[in-house]
Amino acid sequence: MLLTRIKGPRDLDRLSQEELSQLADEIRSFLVDAVSKTGGHLGPNLGVVELTIALHRVFDSPKDKVLFDTGHQAYVHKLLTGRQDFGGLRTKGGLSGYPSRAESEHDVIENSHASTVLGWADGLAKANEVLRREDHHVAAVIGDGALTGGMAWEALNNIAAAKDRPLVIVVNDNERSYGPTIGGLANHLATLRTTDGYERFLARGKELLERTPVVGKPLFETLHGAKKGLKDFIAPQGMFEDLGLKYIGPIDGHDIEALESALQRAKRFSGPVIVHCLTQKGRGYTPALEHEADRFHAVGVIHPDTGLPVKTAAASWTSVFADEMVKLGHEREDIVGITAAMLHPVGLNKFAEAFPDRIYDVGIAEQHAATSAAGLATGGVHPVFAVYATFLNRAFDQVLMDVALHKCGVTFVLDRAGVTGDDGASHNGMWDMSILQVVPGLRLAAPRDAEQLRAQLREAVDVKDAPTVVRYSKGVVGPAVPAVGRIGGMDVLRAPAPEVTRPDVLLVSVGALAPMCLEIAALLDKQGISTTVVDPRWVKPVDEALAPLAEQHRVVVTVEDNGRTGGVGAAVSQALRDAGVDVPLRDFGIPQRFLDHALRKEILAEIGLTAPDIARQVTGLVAKLDGRYDSAPAATVD
């Protein structure tokens, strides 16, 4: 196999065009076989095989910087830079599903948030200019979906201002992000795809005019001089050229020879160039091409021949939200949905099918989504913006200054909150309950099970004068966790024995960690430590009944799937201080560091967010209060 002979990009130099085509076929077969066993981003990588080969043939990585926006399409790049062991893809100790500086000097950006690559490229190109590195080049690959993000256009505005600073921008145009790309830019790119190119027109015109005696050549030169107008008429790439960006394309993104030619021309140019490549997401794999929703953007473990899941998926948090949104849509005509290019991943596809006139896909533009939601609310409807928790970080200012300041009734639904695991540091939703704590008037719910998700979503959309947030985990929704009582707005999940006059521990359980907290309480009970477990349901603001309840206990413990700094534990601690309740508090959560990719349960074990770990530490804390300073017995599970 040719692929096994590729240890680095320069090994591509000695291959003929025929061998390069064979290599592309081998890479596609490898990807289908490998990713079907582990899960991962399959469709995007199948679409960029030839493009990635051409990039590494033309540019000399790592001296030249080859950058990938988002990075989910970098599997081919990994294969060509010496990383062909995909057996542990996205698992602990294995390859990351995104570029990773720890893996290779060929990887540059690993934040996996879309629309950032052009900002990176602008900075790297400026650094080359400052340090006079004329033999260094920067090539940035950005998808048509990522180009819908505002950051991309902010960067283009700056890139175009330096007409003599070399930079190659490769637009990987497959008409999709997760689903089909939408908006004005998508329409413009579609025009470029479907209009006969200017160069073809001009070449034909030159051929005809040169046959015309006397006036032919002068007329051709006149037309060539007026090429800007012709380009706008024949192939309207003028949008890019009006910015001052040289445009090459559209290029067949699966023709290695044509790609190399275009990239070589762009590399030789002394300023910024856009190379527009047309690719096919899921190319070469029939199940992906036939999957209309997202062309196998991301898959779990599948059968490589059929593309069907190996295991039947259980009900997920996302599916519970999806079904409840449809019910709400039937009950209330003022409910509308908003997504930032992730209709299916966040579960709004069912709502879109039922109410096509009440769904808005704004592209990869979370900031715009939040502010547009403020406008929708001001106009008299109630928008529900469903987004991954990690991506709401990008719209914080808009949540604060547009939605909250104006007391707009907008509901933000945060999917994949907490530790998500296999997608790595930038996809863990561990920041939302910290950054949203500072937003005045905002209310934040963390449902513990499917029933509570349905109930709290309904409570959220009933709020008309403030932003509300409902956050839940990735994956399968757990079993129902019934309440045994209610104190204020809090559910009591476990109460101590009636004869206990002052229980030892008040355990505040946040969201989906309720089963773990009940397990902690059971372990503490075996050590003779009485425990009350409460679920606040709405963790912001802190329930007024919590401080008086805490005063009836010896110790308060909070457990949350969020960063400890500024999270629920910190808010509870402040509430107790404000109420003059002087009870020791211990908060358990995610340490403020970037977590490597691994299974969720592996990460929770690594950071000590497990029932035995927490029970052991709480046992020690209670022992200290009792004056028993010797080592407390370890908590165990029968």
XYZ file of N, CA and C in Angstrom, residues 512-612:
303
model
N -27.584 16.444 36.165
C -27.508 15.007 35.871
C -26.643 14.234 36.846
N -25.984 14.912 37.803
C -25.166 14.218 38.793
C -26.004 13.704 39.968
N -27.334 13.827 39.876
C -28.193 13.382 40.981
C -27.985 11.920 41.352
N -27.923 10.977 40.406
C -27.683 9.576 40.804
C -26.368 9.408 41.557
N -25.330 10.126 41.113
C -24.049 10.056 41.823
C -24.200 10.592 43.248
N -24.944 11.671 43.415
C -25.096 12.256 44.740
C -25.870 11.329 45.673
N -26.845 10.627 45.135
C -27.551 9.644 45.960
C -26.625 8.493 46.354
N -25.729 8.124 45.452
C -24.739 7.096 45.772
C -23.785 7.588 46.865
N -23.399 8.848 46.782
C -22.531 9.436 47.815
C -23.231 9.366 49.166
N -24.511 9.742 49.181
C -25.256 9.728 50.437
C -25.342 8.317 51.018
N -25.501 7.321 50.145
C -25.562 5.935 50.609
C -24.227 5.506 51.210
N -23.125 5.915 50.589
C -21.789 5.596 51.113
C -21.555 6.285 52.459
N -22.011 7.536 52.587
C -21.849 8.257 53.843
C -22.678 7.608 54.955
N -23.849 7.136 54.596
C -24.719 6.484 55.577
C -24.030 5.270 56.184
N -23.249 4.564 55.352
C -22.523 3.398 55.863
C -21.441 3.789 56.857
N -21.021 5.052 56.797
C -20.034 5.541 57.758
C -20.705 6.217 58.961
N -22.029 6.106 59.033
C -22.750 6.721 60.140
C -22.956 8.206 59.966
N -22.861 8.689 58.748
C -23.001 10.132 58.466
C -24.366 10.362 57.811
N -25.212 11.140 58.469
C -26.561 11.414 57.955
C -26.508 12.513 56.897
N -27.314 12.353 55.855
C -27.224 13.255 54.710
C -28.609 13.600 54.170
N -28.784 14.893 53.879
C -29.931 15.365 53.111
C -29.442 15.706 51.708
N -30.120 15.173 50.687
C -29.756 15.480 49.303
C -30.863 16.324 48.692
N -30.492 17.508 48.183
C -31.472 18.373 47.523
C -31.012 18.692 46.111
N -31.992 18.826 45.235
C -31.757 19.292 43.873
C -32.388 20.675 43.768
N -31.589 21.730 43.622
C -32.151 23.081 43.568
C -33.029 23.319 42.338
N -32.869 22.473 41.315
C -33.567 22.623 40.036
C -33.092 23.888 39.330
N -33.412 25.048 39.853
C -32.894 26.307 39.320
C -31.697 26.710 40.174
N -30.518 26.660 39.593
C -29.297 26.902 40.374
C -28.913 28.372 40.398
N -29.534 29.162 39.547
C -29.389 30.624 39.595
C -30.761 31.227 39.372
N -31.230 32.052 40.320
C -30.554 32.433 41.558
C -30.615 31.312 42.597
N -29.761 31.415 43.600
C -29.781 30.426 44.683
C -31.106 30.542 45.433
N -31.740 29.420 45.625
C -33.049 29.389 46.280
C -32.957 29.984 47.689
N -33.924 30.837 48.021
C -33.920 31.493 49.334
C -34.038 30.500 50.488
N -34.569 29.337 50.201
C -34.738 28.342 51.273
C -33.450 27.587 51.578
N -32.422 27.779 50.741
C -31.212 26.984 50.926
C -30.441 27.391 52.178
N -30.300 28.686 52.435
C -29.517 29.123 53.596
C -30.124 28.630 54.911
N -31.430 28.802 55.159
C -31.999 28.256 56.401
C -31.840 26.740 56.507
N -31.952 26.059 55.375
C -31.768 24.608 55.390
C -30.326 24.257 55.723
N -29.373 24.985 55.143
C -27.958 24.730 55.413
C -27.640 24.923 56.892
N -28.305 25.889 57.519
C -28.040 26.189 58.932
C -28.440 25.028 59.837
N -29.304 24.150 59.323
C -29.739 22.999 60.111
C -28.779 21.811 59.968
N -27.727 21.975 59.177
C -26.755 20.907 58.946
C -25.372 21.341 59.418
N -24.497 20.370 59.568
C -23.143 20.663 60.046
C -22.198 21.017 58.896
N -22.453 20.468 57.714
C -21.580 20.665 56.567
C -22.446 20.795 55.314
N -22.037 21.672 54.398
C -22.694 21.778 53.097
C -21.717 21.312 52.027
N -22.198 20.472 51.125
C -21.376 19.968 50.018
C -22.133 20.216 48.720
N -21.470 20.781 47.731
C -22.075 20.956 46.408
C -21.330 20.089 45.400
N -22.071 19.523 44.461
C -21.480 18.663 43.427
C -22.046 19.111 42.082
N -21.168 19.532 41.177
C -21.620 20.063 39.888
C -20.695 19.624 38.756
N -21.263 19.526 37.567
C -20.527 19.178 36.357
C -20.174 20.475 35.626
N -19.352 21.281 36.284
C -18.968 22.605 35.805
C -17.673 22.978 36.506
N -16.956 23.933 35.962
C -15.738 24.387 36.623
C -16.024 24.905 38.019
N -15.134 24.616 38.945
C -15.346 25.028 40.334
C -15.291 26.536 40.489
N -14.453 27.216 39.725
C -14.294 28.656 39.875
C -15.547 29.370 39.393
N -16.220 30.033 40.308
C -17.396 30.813 39.950
C -18.631 30.006 39.650
N -18.631 28.730 39.953
C -19.767 27.879 39.627
C -20.851 27.903 40.689
N -21.643 26.840 40.727
C -22.764 26.773 41.661
C -22.263 26.755 43.098
N -21.182 26.002 43.334
C -20.633 25.962 44.687
C -20.252 27.339 45.184
N -19.630 28.139 44.314
C -19.232 29.500 44.696
C -20.460 30.359 44.958
N -21.512 30.180 44.153
C -22.733 30.972 44.354
C -23.419 30.596 45.667
N -23.444 29.299 45.986
C -24.040 28.857 47.249
C -23.242 29.400 48.428
N -21.936 29.355 48.322
C -21.080 29.868 49.391
C -21.353 31.350 49.649
N -21.492 32.107 48.566
C -21.772 33.539 48.723
C -23.146 33.752 49.350
N -24.127 32.948 48.929
C -25.473 33.086 49.486
C -25.473 32.802 50.991
N -24.691 31.798 51.405
C -24.617 31.481 52.836
C -23.956 32.624 53.598
N -22.903 33.185 53.041
C -22.239 34.314 53.715
C -23.186 35.502 53.825
N -23.909 35.781 52.736
C -24.833 36.924 52.748
C -25.937 36.733 53.782
N -26.309 35.477 54.018
C -27.372 35.185 54.985
C -26.825 35.024 56.401
N -25.519 35.152 56.588
C -24.908 35.013 57.904
C -24.881 33.592 58.407
N -24.918 32.610 57.483
C -24.889 31.199 57.872
C -23.440 30.727 57.845
N -22.916 30.413 59.008
C -21.504 30.049 59.137
C -21.370 28.526 59.235
N -21.536 27.873 58.109
C -21.429 26.415 58.032
C -20.328 26.080 57.039
N -19.427 25.138 57.371
C -18.376 24.769 56.415
C -18.978 24.287 55.097
N -18.374 24.698 53.991
C -18.845 24.270 52.675
C -17.690 23.709 51.875
N -17.941 22.599 51.201
C -16.945 22.006 50.306
C -17.590 21.840 48.937
N -16.976 22.429 47.913
C -17.523 22.345 46.563
C -16.711 21.367 45.720
N -17.426 20.484 45.023
C -16.803 19.525 44.121
C -17.265 19.824 42.699
N -16.307 19.880 41.793
C -16.614 20.154 40.396
C -15.395 19.885 39.535
N -15.369 20.515 38.387
C -14.279 20.303 37.435
C -13.155 21.295 37.716
N -11.932 20.836 37.843
C -10.824 21.772 38.040
C -10.667 22.675 36.826
N -10.191 23.900 37.052
C -10.069 24.876 35.962
C -8.804 24.601 35.152
N -8.885 23.547 34.354
C -7.801 23.248 33.417
C -8.408 22.593 32.181
N -7.676 22.630 31.102
C -8.155 22.010 29.874
C -7.949 20.503 29.965
N -9.022 19.768 29.708
C -9.016 18.319 29.910
C -8.776 17.598 28.591
N -7.847 16.645 28.590
C -7.575 15.861 27.391
C -8.764 14.968 27.041
N -8.824 14.575 25.769
C -9.927 13.728 25.315
C -9.840 12.341 25.954
N -10.984 11.840 26.324
C -11.139 10.495 26.906
C -12.628 10.281 27.090
N -13.017 9.078 27.499
C -14.414 8.845 27.825
C -14.814 9.705 29.020
N -16.069 10.097 29.059
C -16.551 10.937 30.156
C -16.249 10.296 31.509
N -16.517 8.993 31.650
C -16.303 8.335 32.940
C -14.828 8.318 33.312
N -13.946 8.245 32.311
C -12.506 8.267 32.583
C -12.065 9.641 33.072
N -12.623 10.687 32.465
C -12.272 12.036 32.899
C -12.792 12.300 34.306
N -14.030 11.888 34.583
C -14.582 12.090 35.924
C -13.749 11.367 36.977
N -13.275 10.170 36.648
C -12.414 9.433 37.579
C -11.083 10.149 37.774
N -10.539 10.671 36.674
C -9.243 11.354 36.746
C -9.305 12.604 37.611
N -10.419 13.326 37.571
C -10.521 14.581 38.330
C -11.176 14.367 39.693
N -11.473 13.114 40.036
C -12.011 12.819 41.357
C -13.479 13.149 41.515
N -14.219 13.243 40.405
C -15.639 13.555 40.477
C -16.434 12.248 40.364
N -16.215 11.372 41.379
C -16.923 10.094 41.468
C -17.466 9.942 42.880
N -18.447 9.077 43.033
C -19.063 8.902 44.350
C -18.063 8.452 45.415
N -17.227 7.415 45.184
C -16.286 7.008 46.226
C -15.294 8.107 46.593
